[in-house]
PDB file of C-alpha atoms and ligand atoms in Angstrom:
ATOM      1  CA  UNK A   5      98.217 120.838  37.947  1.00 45.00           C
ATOM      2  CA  UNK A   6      99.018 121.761  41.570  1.00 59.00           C
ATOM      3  CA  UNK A   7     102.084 120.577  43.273  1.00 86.00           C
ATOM      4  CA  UNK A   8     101.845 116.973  45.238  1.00 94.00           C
ATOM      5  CA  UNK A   9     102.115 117.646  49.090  1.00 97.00           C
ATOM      6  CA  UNK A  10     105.621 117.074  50.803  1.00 97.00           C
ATOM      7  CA  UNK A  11     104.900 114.627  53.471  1.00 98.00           C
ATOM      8  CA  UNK A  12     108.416 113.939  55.527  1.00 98.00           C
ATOM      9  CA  UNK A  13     108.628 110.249  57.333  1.00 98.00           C
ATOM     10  CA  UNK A  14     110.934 110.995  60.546  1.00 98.00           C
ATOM     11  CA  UNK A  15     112.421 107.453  61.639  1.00 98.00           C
ATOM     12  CA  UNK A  16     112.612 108.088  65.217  1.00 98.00           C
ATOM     13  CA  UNK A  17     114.578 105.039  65.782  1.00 98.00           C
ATOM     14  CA  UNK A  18     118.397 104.566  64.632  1.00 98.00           C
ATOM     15  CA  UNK A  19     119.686 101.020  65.778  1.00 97.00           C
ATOM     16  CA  UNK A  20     121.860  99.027  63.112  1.00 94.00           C
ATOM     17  CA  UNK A  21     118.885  96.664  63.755  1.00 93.00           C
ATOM     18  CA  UNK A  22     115.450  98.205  63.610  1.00 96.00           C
ATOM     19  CA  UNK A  23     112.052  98.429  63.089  1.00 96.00           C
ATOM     20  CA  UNK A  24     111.441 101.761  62.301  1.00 97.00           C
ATOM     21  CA  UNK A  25     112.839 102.180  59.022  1.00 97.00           C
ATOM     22  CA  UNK A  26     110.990  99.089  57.488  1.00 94.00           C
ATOM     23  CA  UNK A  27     107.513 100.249  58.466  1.00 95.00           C
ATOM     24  CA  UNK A  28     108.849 103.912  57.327  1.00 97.00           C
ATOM     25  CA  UNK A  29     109.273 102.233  54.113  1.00 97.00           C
ATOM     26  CA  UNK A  30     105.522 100.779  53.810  1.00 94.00           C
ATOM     27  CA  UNK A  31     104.452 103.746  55.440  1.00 96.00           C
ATOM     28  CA  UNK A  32     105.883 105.677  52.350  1.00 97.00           C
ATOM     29  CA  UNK A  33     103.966 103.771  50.083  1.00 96.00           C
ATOM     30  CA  UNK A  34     100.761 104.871  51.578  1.00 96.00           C
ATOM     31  CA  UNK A  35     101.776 108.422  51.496  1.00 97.00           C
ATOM     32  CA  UNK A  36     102.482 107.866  47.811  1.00 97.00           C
ATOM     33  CA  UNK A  37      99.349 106.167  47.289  1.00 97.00           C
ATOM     34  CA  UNK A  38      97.389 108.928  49.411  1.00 96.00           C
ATOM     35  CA  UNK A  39      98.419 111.810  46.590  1.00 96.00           C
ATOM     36  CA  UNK A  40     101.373 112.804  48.334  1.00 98.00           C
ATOM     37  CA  UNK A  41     105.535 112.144  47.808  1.00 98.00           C
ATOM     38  CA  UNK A  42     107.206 110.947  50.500  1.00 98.00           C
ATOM     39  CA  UNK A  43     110.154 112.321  51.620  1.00 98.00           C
ATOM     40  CA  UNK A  44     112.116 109.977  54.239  1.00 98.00           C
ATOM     41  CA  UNK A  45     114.145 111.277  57.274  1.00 98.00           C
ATOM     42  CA  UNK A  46     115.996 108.860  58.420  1.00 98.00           C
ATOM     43  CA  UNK A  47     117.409 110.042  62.163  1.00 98.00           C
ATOM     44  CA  UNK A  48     120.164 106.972  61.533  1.00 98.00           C
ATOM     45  CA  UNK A  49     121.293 108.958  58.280  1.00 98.00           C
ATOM     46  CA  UNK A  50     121.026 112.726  59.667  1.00 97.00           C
ATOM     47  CA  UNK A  51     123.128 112.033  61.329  1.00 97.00           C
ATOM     48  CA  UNK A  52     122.247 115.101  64.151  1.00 98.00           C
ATOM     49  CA  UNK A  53     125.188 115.263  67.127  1.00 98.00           C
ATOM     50  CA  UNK A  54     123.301 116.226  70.217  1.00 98.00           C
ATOM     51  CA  UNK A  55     122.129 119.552  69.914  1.00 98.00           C
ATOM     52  CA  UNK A  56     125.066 121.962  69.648  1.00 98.00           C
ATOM     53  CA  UNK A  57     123.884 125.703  68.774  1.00 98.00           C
ATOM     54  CA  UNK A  58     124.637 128.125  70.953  1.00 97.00           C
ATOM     55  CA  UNK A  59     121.371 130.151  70.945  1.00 98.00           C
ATOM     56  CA  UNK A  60     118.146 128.487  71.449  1.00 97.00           C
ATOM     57  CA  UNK A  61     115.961 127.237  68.487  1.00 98.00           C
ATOM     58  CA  UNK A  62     113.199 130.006  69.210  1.00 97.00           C
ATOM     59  CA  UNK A  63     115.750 132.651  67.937  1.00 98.00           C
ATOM     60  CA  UNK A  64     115.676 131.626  64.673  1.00 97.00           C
ATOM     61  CA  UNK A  65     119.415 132.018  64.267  1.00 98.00           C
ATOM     62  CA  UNK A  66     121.416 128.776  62.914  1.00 98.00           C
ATOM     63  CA  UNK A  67     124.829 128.719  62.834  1.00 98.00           C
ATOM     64  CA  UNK A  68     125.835 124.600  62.003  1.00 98.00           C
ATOM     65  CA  UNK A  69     125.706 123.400  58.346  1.00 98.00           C
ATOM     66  CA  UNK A  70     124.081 120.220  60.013  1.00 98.00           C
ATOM     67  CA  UNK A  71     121.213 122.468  61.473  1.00 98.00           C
ATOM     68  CA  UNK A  72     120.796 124.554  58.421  1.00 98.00           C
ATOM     69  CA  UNK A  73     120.624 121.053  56.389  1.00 98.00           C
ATOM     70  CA  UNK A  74     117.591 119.710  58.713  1.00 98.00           C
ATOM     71  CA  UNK A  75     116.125 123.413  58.721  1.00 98.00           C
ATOM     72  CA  UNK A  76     115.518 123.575  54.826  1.00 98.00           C
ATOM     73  CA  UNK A  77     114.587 119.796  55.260  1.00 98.00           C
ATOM     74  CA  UNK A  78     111.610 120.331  57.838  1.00 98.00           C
ATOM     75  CA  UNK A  79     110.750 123.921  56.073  1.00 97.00           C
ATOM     76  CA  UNK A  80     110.502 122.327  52.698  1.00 97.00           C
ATOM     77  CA  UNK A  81     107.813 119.680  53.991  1.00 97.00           C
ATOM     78  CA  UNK A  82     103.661 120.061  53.893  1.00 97.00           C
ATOM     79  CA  UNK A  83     103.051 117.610  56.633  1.00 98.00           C
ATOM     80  CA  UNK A  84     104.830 115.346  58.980  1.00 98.00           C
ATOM     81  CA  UNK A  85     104.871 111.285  60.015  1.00 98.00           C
ATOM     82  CA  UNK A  86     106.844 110.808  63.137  1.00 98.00           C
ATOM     83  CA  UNK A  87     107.384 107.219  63.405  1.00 98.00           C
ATOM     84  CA  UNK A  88     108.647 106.050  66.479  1.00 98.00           C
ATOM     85  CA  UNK A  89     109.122 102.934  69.552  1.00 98.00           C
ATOM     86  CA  UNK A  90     108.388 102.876  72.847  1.00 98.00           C
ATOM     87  CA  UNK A  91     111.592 103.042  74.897  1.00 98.00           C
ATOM     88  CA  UNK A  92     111.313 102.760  78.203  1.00 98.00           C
ATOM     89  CA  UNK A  93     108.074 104.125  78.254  1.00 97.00           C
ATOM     90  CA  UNK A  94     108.965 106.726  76.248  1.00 98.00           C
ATOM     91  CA  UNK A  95     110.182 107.527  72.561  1.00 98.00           C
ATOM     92  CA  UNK A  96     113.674 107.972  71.569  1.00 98.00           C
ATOM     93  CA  UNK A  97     116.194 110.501  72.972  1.00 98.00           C
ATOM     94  CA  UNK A  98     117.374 110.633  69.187  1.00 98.00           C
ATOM     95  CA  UNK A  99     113.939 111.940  67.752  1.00 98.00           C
ATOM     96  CA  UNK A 100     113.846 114.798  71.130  1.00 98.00           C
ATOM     97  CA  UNK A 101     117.126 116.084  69.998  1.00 98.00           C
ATOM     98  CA  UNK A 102     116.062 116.600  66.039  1.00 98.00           C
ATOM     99  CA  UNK A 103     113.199 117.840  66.912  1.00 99.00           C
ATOM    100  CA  UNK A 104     115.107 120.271  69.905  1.00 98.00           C
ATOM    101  CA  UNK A 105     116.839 122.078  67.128  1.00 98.00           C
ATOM    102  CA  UNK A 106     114.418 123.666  65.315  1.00 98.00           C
ATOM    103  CA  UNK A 107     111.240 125.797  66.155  1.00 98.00           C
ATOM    104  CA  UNK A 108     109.575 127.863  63.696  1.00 98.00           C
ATOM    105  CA  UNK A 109     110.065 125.410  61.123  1.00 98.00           C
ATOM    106  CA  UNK A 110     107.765 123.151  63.203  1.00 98.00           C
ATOM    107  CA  UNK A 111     105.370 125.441  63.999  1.00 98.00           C
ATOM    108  CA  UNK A 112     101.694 124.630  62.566  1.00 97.00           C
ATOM    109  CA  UNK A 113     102.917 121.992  60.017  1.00 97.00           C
ATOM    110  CA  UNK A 114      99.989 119.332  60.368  1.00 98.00           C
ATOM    111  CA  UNK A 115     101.244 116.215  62.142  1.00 98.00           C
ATOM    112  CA  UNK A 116     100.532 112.554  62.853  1.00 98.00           C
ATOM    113  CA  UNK A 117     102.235 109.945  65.114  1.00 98.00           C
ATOM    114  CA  UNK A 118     102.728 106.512  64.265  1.00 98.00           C
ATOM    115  CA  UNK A 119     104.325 104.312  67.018  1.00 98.00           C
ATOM    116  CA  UNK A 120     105.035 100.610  67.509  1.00 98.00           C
ATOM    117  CA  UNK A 121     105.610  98.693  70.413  1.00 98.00           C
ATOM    118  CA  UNK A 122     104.148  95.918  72.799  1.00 98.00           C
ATOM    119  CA  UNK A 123     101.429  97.984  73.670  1.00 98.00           C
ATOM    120  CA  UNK A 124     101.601 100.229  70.533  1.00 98.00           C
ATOM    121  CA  UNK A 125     103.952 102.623  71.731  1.00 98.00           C
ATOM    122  CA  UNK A 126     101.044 104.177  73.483  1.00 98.00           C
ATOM    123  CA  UNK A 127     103.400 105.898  75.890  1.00 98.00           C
ATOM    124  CA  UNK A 128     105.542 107.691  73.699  1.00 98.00           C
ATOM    125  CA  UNK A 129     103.080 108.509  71.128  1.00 98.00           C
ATOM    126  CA  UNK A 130     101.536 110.105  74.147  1.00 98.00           C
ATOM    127  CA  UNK A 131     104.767 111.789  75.494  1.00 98.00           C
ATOM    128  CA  UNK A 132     105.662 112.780  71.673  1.00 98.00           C
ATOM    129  CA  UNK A 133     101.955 114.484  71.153  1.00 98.00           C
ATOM    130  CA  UNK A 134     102.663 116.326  74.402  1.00 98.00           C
ATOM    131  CA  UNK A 135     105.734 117.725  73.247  1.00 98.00           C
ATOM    132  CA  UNK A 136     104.782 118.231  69.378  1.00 98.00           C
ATOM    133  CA  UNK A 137     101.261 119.873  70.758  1.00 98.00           C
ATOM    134  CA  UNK A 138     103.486 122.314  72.805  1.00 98.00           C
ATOM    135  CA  UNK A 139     105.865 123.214  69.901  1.00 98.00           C
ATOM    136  CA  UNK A 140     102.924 123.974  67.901  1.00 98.00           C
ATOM    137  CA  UNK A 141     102.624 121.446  65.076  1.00 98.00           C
ATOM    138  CA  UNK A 142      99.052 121.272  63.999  1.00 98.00           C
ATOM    139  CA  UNK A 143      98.582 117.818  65.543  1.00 98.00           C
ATOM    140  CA  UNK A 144      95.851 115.497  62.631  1.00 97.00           C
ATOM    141  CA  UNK A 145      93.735 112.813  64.867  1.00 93.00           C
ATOM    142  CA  UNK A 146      94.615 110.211  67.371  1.00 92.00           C
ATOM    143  CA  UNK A 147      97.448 109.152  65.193  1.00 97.00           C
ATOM    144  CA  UNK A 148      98.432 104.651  64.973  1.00 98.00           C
ATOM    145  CA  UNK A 149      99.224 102.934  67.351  1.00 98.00           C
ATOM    146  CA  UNK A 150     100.720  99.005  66.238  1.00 98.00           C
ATOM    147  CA  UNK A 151     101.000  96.667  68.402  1.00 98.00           C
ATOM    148  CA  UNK A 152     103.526  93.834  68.346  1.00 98.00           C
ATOM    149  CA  UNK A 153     102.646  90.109  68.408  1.00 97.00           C
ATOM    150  CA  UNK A 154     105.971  87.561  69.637  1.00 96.00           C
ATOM    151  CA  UNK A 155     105.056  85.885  66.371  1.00 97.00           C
ATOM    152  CA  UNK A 156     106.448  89.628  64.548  1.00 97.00           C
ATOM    153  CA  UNK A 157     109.901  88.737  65.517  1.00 97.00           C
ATOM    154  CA  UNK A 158     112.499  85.666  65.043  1.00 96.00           C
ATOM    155  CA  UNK A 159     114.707  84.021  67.681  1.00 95.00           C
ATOM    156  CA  UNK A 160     117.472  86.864  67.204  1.00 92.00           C
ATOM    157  CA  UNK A 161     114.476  89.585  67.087  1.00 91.00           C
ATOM    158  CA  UNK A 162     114.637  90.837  63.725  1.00 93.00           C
ATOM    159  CA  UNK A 163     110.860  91.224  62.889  1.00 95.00           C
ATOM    160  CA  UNK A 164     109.842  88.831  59.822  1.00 96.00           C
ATOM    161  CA  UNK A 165     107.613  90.451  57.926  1.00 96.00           C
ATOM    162  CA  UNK A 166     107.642  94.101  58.028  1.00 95.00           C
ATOM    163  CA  UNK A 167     104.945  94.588  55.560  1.00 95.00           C
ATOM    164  CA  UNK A 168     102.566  91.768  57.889  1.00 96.00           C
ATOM    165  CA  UNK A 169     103.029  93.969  60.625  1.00 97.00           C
ATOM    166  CA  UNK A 170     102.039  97.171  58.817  1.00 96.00           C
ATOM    167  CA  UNK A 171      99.209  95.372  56.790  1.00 96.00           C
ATOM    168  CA  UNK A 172      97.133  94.879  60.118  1.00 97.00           C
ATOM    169  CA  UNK A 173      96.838  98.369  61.072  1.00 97.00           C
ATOM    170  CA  UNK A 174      96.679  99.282  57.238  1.00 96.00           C
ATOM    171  CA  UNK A 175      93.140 100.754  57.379  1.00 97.00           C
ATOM    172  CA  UNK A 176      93.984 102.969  60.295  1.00 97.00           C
ATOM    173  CA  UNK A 177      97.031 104.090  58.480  1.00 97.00           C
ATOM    174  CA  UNK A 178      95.306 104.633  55.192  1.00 97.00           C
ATOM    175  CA  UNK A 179      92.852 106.741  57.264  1.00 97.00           C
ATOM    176  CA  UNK A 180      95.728 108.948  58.958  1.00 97.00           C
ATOM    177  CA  UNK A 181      97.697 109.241  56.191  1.00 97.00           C
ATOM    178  CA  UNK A 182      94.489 110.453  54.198  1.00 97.00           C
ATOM    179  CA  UNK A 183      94.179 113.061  57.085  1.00 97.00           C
ATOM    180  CA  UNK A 184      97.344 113.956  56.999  1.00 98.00           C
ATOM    181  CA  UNK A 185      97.467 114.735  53.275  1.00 97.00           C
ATOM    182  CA  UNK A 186      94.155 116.364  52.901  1.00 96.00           C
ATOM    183  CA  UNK A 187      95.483 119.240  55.949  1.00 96.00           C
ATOM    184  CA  UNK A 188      98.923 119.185  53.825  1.00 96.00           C
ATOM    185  CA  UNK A 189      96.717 119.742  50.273  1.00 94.00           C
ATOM    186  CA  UNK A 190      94.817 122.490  52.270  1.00 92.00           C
ATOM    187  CA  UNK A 191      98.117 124.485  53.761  1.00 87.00           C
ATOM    188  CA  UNK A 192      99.183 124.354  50.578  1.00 86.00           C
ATOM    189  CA  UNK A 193      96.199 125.611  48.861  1.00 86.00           C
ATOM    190  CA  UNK A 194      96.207 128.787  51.701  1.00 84.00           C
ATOM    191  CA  UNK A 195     100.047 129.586  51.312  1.00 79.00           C
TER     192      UNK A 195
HETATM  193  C1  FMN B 400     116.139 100.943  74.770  1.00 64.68           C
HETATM  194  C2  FMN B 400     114.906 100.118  74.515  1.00 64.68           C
HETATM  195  C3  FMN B 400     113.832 100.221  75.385  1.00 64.68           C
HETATM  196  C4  FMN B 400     112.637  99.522  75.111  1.00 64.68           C
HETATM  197  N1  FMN B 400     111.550  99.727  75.905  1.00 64.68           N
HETATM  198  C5  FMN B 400     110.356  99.253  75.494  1.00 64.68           C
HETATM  199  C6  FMN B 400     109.149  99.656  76.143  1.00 64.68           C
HETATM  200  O1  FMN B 400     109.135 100.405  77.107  1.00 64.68           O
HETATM  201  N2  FMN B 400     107.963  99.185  75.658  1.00 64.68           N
HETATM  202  C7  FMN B 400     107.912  98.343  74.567  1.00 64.68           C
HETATM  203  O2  FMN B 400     106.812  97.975  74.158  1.00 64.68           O
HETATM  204  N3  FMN B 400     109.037  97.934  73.952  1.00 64.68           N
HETATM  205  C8  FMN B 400     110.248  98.371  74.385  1.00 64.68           C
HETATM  206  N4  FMN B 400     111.391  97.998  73.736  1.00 64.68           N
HETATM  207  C9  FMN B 400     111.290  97.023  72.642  1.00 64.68           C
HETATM  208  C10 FMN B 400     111.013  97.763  71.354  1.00 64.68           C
HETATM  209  O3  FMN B 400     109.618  98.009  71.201  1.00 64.68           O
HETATM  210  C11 FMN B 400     111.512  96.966  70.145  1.00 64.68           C
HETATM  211  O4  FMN B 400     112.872  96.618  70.341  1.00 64.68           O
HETATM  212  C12 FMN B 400     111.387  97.776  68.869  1.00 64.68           C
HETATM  213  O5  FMN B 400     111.832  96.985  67.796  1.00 64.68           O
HETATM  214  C13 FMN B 400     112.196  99.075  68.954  1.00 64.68           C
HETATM  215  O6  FMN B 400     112.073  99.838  67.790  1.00 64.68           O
HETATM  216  P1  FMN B 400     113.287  99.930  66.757  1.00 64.68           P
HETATM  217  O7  FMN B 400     113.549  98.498  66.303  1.00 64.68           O
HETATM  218  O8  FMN B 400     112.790 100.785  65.640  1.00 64.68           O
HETATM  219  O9  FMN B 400     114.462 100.493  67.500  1.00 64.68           O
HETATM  220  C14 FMN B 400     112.586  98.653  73.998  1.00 64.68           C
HETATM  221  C15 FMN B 400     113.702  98.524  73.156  1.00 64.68           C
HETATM  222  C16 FMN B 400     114.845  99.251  73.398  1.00 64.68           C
HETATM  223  C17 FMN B 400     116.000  99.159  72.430  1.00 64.68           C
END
């Protein structure tokens, strides 16, 4: 039997209070259900201080046990999810830093975006593509985009129902993930 694909789940987002890591969670259960195992990486739990090797990713050469920890993490994964809001019209300074520290690791790992916000997080899926395009990662369709209704979120805006929100863009999702793990299953078949 050939191995299941390693599809990592990058919460781009690391408030005490969030959204990301609740839709990462559903979003792992599609990955599961797609053929895959999901491995989650959590930003809030990596932990990453702001980039802090002295020679630049594209040398290959890391020094920090924190970097060598998210190296074998990336390296060890088939395909990516990079899950992340729109801040300010752009995605989180958090997710550019982890993904600042590595390079060859990256490079041509097939890759989908899935971003939330008012508007779907259109802008910093589309500023996150740009960069992840550049790097190399083998980018897999248009990626999701989920928009938010007011009704998502309470008085104190915690959203309500997590799995609600996810559940009306489930078909896209089902059909990224799919993508996803079919150009995972296929790396893995050529490696
Ligand atoms: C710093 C910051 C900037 C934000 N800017 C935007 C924005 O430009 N567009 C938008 O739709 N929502 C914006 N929001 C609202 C977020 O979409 C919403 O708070 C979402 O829950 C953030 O994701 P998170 O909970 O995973 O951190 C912003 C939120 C924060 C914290």
């Amino acid at each position: 039997m050939s191995a299941r694909p390693q599809i990592g789940i990058i919460v781009g987002s690391t408030r005490p209070v969030r959204v990301g890591r609740p839709v990462a969670d559903e979003l792992a259960a599609l990955v599961e259900a797609a053929g895959a195992d999901a491995v989650m990486l959590d930003l809030a739990e990596q932990r990453l201080p702001l980039l802090d090797e002295a020679l630049p990713p594209a040398s290959g050469v890391r020094t920090n046990p924190h970097t060598i920890a998210w190296a074998e993490q990336i390296d060890a994964l088939d395909g990516v999810v990079f899950v992340t809001p729109d801040y300010n019209a752009g995605y989180p300074a958090a997710l550019k830093n982890a993904i600042d520290y590595l390079k060859a690791e990256w490079v041509g790992k097939p890759a989908t975006i899935v971003s939330y916000g008012w508007a779907g997080g259109r802008s910093a899926a589309a500023q996150l593509h740009a960069v992840l395009d550049y790097i190399g990662l083998a980018m897999q369709g248009e990626g999701v985009q989920m928009p938010f209704q007011p009704t998502d979120f309470d008085e104190a805006m915690r959203m309500v129902d997590s799995p609600a929100f996810v559940g009306r863009s489930a078909e896209a999702l089902r059909e990224s993930v799919a993508g996803l793990v079919t150009a995972a299953n296929e790396a893995l078949v050529a490696a």
